[in-house]
Short mmCIF file of N, CA and C in Angstrom, two decimals:
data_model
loop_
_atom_site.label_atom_id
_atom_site.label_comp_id
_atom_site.label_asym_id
_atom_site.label_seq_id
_atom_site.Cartn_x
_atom_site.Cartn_y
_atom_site.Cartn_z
N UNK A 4 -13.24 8.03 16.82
CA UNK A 4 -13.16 8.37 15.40
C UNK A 4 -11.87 9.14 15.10
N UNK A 5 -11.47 9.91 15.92
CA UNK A 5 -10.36 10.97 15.79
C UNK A 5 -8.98 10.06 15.90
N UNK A 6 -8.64 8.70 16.90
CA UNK A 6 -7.84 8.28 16.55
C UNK A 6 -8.02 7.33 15.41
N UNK A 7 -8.85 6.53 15.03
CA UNK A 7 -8.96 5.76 14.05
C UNK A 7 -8.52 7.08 12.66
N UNK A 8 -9.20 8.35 12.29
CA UNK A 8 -8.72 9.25 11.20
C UNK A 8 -6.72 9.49 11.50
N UNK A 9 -6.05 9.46 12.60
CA UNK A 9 -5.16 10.19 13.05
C UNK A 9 -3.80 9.04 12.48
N UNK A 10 -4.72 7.54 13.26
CA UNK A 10 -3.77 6.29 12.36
C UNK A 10 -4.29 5.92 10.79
N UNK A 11 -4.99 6.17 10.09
CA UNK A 11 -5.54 6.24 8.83
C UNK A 11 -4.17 6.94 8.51
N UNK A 12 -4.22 8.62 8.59
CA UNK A 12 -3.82 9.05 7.97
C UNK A 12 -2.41 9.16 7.61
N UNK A 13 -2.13 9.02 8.92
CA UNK A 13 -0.55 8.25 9.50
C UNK A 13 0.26 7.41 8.09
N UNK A 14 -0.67 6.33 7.55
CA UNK A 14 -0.22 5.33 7.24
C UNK A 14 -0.59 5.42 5.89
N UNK A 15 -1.79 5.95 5.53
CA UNK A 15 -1.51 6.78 4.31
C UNK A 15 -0.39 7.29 3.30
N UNK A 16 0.18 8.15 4.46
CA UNK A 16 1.51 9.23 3.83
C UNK A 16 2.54 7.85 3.74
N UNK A 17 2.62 7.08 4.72
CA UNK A 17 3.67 6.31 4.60
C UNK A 17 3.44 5.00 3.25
N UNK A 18 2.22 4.90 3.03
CA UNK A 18 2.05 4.18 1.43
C UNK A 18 2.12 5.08 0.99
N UNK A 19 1.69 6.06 0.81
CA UNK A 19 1.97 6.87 -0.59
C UNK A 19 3.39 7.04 -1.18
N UNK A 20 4.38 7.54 0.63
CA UNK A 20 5.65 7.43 -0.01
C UNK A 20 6.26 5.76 -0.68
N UNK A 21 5.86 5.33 -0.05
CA UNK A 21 6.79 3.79 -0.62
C UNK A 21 6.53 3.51 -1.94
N UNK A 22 4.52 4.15 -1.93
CA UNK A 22 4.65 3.82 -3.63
C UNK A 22 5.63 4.62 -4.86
N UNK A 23 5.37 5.80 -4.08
CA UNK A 23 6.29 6.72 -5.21
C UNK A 23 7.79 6.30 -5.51
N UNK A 24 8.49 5.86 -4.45
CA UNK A 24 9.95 5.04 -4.24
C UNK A 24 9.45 3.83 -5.25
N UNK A 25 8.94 3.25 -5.02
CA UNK A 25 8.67 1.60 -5.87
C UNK A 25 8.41 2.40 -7.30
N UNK A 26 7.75 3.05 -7.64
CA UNK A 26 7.11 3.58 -9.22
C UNK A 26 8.73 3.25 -9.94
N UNK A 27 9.65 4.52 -10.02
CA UNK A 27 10.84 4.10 -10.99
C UNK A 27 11.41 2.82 -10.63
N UNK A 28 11.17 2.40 -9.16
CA UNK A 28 12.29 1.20 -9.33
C UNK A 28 11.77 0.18 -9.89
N UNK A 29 10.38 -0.08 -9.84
CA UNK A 29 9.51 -1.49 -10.41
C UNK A 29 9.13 -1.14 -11.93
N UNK A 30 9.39 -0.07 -12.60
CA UNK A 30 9.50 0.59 -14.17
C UNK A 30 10.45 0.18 -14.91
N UNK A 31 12.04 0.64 -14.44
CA UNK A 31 13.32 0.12 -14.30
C UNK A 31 13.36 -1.64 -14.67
N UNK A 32 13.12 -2.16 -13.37
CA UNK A 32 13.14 -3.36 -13.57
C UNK A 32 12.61 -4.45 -14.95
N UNK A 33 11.28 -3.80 -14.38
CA UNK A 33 10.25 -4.45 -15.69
C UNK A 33 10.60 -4.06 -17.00
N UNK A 34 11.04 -2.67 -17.15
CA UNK A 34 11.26 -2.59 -18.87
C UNK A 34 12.93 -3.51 -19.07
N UNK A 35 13.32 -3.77 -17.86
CA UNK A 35 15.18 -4.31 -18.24
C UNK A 35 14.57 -6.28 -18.63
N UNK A 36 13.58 -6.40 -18.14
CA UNK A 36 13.38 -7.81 -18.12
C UNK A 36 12.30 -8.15 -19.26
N UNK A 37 11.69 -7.17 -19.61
CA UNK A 37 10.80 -7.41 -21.06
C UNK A 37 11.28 -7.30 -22.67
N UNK A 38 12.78 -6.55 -22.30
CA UNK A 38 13.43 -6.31 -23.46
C UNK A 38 13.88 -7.41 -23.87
N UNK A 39 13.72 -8.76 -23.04
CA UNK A 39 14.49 -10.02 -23.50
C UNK A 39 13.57 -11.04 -24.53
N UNK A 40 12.36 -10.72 -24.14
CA UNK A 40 11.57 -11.12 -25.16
C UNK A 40 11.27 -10.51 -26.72
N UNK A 41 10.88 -11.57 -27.42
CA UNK A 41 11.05 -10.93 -28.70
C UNK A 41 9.90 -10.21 -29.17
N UNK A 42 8.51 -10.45 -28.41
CA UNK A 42 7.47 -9.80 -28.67
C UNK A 42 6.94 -9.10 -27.27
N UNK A 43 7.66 -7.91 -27.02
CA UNK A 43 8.22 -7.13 -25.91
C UNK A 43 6.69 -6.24 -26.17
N UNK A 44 5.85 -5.82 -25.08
CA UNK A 44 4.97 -5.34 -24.23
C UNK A 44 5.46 -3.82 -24.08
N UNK A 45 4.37 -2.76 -24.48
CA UNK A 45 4.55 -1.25 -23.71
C UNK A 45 4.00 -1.76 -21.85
N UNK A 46 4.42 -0.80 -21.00
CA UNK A 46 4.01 -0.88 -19.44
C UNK A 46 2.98 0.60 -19.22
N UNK A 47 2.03 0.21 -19.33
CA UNK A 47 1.03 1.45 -19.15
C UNK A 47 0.88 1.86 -17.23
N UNK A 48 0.91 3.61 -17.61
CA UNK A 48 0.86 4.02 -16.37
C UNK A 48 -0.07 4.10 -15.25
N UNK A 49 -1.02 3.01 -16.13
CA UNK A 49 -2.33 3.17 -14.93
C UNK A 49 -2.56 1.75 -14.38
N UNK A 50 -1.14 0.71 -14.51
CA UNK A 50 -1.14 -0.21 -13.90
C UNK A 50 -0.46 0.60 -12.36
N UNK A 51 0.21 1.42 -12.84
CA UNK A 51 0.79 1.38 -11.41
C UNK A 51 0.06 2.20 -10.45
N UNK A 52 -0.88 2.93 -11.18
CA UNK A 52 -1.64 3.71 -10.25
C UNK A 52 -2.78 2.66 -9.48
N UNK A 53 -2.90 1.74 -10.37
CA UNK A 53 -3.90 0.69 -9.53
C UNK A 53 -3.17 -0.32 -8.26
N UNK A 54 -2.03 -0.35 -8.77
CA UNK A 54 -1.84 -1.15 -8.02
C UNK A 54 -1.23 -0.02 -6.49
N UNK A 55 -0.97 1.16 -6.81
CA UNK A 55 -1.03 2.14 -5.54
C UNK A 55 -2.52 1.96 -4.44
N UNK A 56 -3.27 1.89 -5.55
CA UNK A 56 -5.00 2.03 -5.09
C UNK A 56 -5.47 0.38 -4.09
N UNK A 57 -4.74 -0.25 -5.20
CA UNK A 57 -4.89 -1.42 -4.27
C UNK A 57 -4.02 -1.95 -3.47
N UNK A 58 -2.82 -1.11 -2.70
CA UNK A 58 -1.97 -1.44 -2.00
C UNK A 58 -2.72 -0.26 -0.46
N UNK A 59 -3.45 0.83 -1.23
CA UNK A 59 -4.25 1.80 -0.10
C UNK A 59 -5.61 1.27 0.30
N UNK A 60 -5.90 0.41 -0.12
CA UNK A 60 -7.15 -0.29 0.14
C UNK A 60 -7.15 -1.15 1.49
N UNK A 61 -6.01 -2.02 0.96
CA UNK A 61 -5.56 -2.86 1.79
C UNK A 61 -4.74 -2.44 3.22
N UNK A 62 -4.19 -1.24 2.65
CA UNK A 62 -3.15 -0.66 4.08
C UNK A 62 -4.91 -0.09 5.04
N UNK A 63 -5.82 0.63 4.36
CA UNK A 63 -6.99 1.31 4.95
C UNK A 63 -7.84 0.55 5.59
N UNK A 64 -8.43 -1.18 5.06
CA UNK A 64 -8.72 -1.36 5.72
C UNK A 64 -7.94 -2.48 6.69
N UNK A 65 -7.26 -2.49 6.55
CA UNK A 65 -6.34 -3.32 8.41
C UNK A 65 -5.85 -2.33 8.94
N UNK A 66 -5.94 -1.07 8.58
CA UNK A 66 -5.63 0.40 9.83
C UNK A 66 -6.90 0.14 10.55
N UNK A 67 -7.64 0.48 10.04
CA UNK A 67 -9.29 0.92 10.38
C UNK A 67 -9.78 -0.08 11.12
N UNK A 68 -9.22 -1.50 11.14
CA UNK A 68 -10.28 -2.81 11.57
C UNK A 68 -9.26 -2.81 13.05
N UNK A 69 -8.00 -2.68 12.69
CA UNK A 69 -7.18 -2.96 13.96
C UNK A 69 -7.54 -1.60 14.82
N UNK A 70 -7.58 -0.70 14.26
CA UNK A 70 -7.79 0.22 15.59
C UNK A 70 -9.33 0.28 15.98
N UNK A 71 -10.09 0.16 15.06
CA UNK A 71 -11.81 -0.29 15.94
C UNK A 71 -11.77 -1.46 16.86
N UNK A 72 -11.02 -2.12 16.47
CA UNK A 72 -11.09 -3.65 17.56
C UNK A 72 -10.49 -2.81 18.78
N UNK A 73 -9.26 -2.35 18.58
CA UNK A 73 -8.26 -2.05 19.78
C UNK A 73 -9.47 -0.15 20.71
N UNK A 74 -10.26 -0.12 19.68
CA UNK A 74 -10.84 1.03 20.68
C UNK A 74 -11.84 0.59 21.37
N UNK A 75 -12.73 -0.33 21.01
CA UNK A 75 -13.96 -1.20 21.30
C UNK A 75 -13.35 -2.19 22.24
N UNK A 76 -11.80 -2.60 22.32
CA UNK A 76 -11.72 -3.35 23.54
C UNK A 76 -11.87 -2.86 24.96
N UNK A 77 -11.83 -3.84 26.04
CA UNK A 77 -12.29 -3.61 27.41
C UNK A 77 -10.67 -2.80 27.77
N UNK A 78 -10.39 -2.24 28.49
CA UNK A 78 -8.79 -2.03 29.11
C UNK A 78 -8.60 -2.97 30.36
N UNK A 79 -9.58 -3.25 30.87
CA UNK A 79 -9.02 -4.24 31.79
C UNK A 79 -8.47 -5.95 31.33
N UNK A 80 -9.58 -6.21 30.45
CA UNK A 80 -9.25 -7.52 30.04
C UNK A 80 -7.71 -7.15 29.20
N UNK A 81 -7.16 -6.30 28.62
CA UNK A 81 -5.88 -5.94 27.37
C UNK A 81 -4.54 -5.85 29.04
N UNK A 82 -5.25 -4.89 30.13
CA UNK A 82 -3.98 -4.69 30.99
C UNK A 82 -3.98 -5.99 32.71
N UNK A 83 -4.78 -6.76 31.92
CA UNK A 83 -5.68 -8.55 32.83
C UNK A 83 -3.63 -8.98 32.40
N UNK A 84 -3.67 -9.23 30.90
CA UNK A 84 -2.40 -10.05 30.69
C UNK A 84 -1.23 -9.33 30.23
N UNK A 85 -1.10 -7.83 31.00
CA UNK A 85 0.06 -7.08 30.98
C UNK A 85 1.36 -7.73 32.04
#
């Protein structure tokens, strides 16, 4: 449990930062490419919080599934084809 929480959390901090980096740059972008239309769209701030949520969903569970597989494996059969 302690390494499965230790790589969780690991990878956590490292989405959280990328999202915060992506927030102005994917803001930026999108308002430079909506201004071309003539019936131009506000960008509400709780798209991007979802899509943080669903970028931590996804990072949480393939942390969590890869390291239960990799703790639940045998070590002999993993160091069989070392």
């Amino acid at each position: 449990a302690s390494i499965i929480f230790t790589l969780t959390r690991q990878m956590f901090i490292w989405v959280i930062i990328a999202n915060v980096i992506s927030w102005p740059v994917s803001y930026y972008i999108i308002n430079k490419w909506l201004r071309n239309f003539p019936y131009a769209i506000d960008i509400y701030w709780w798209v991007f919080i979802l899509g943080s949520l669903i970028t931590l969903i996804i990072a949480l569970i393939s942390v969590i599934g890869k390291a239960y597989k990799a703790a639940n494996s045998n070590p002999v059969n993993t160091l069989r084809y070392e």
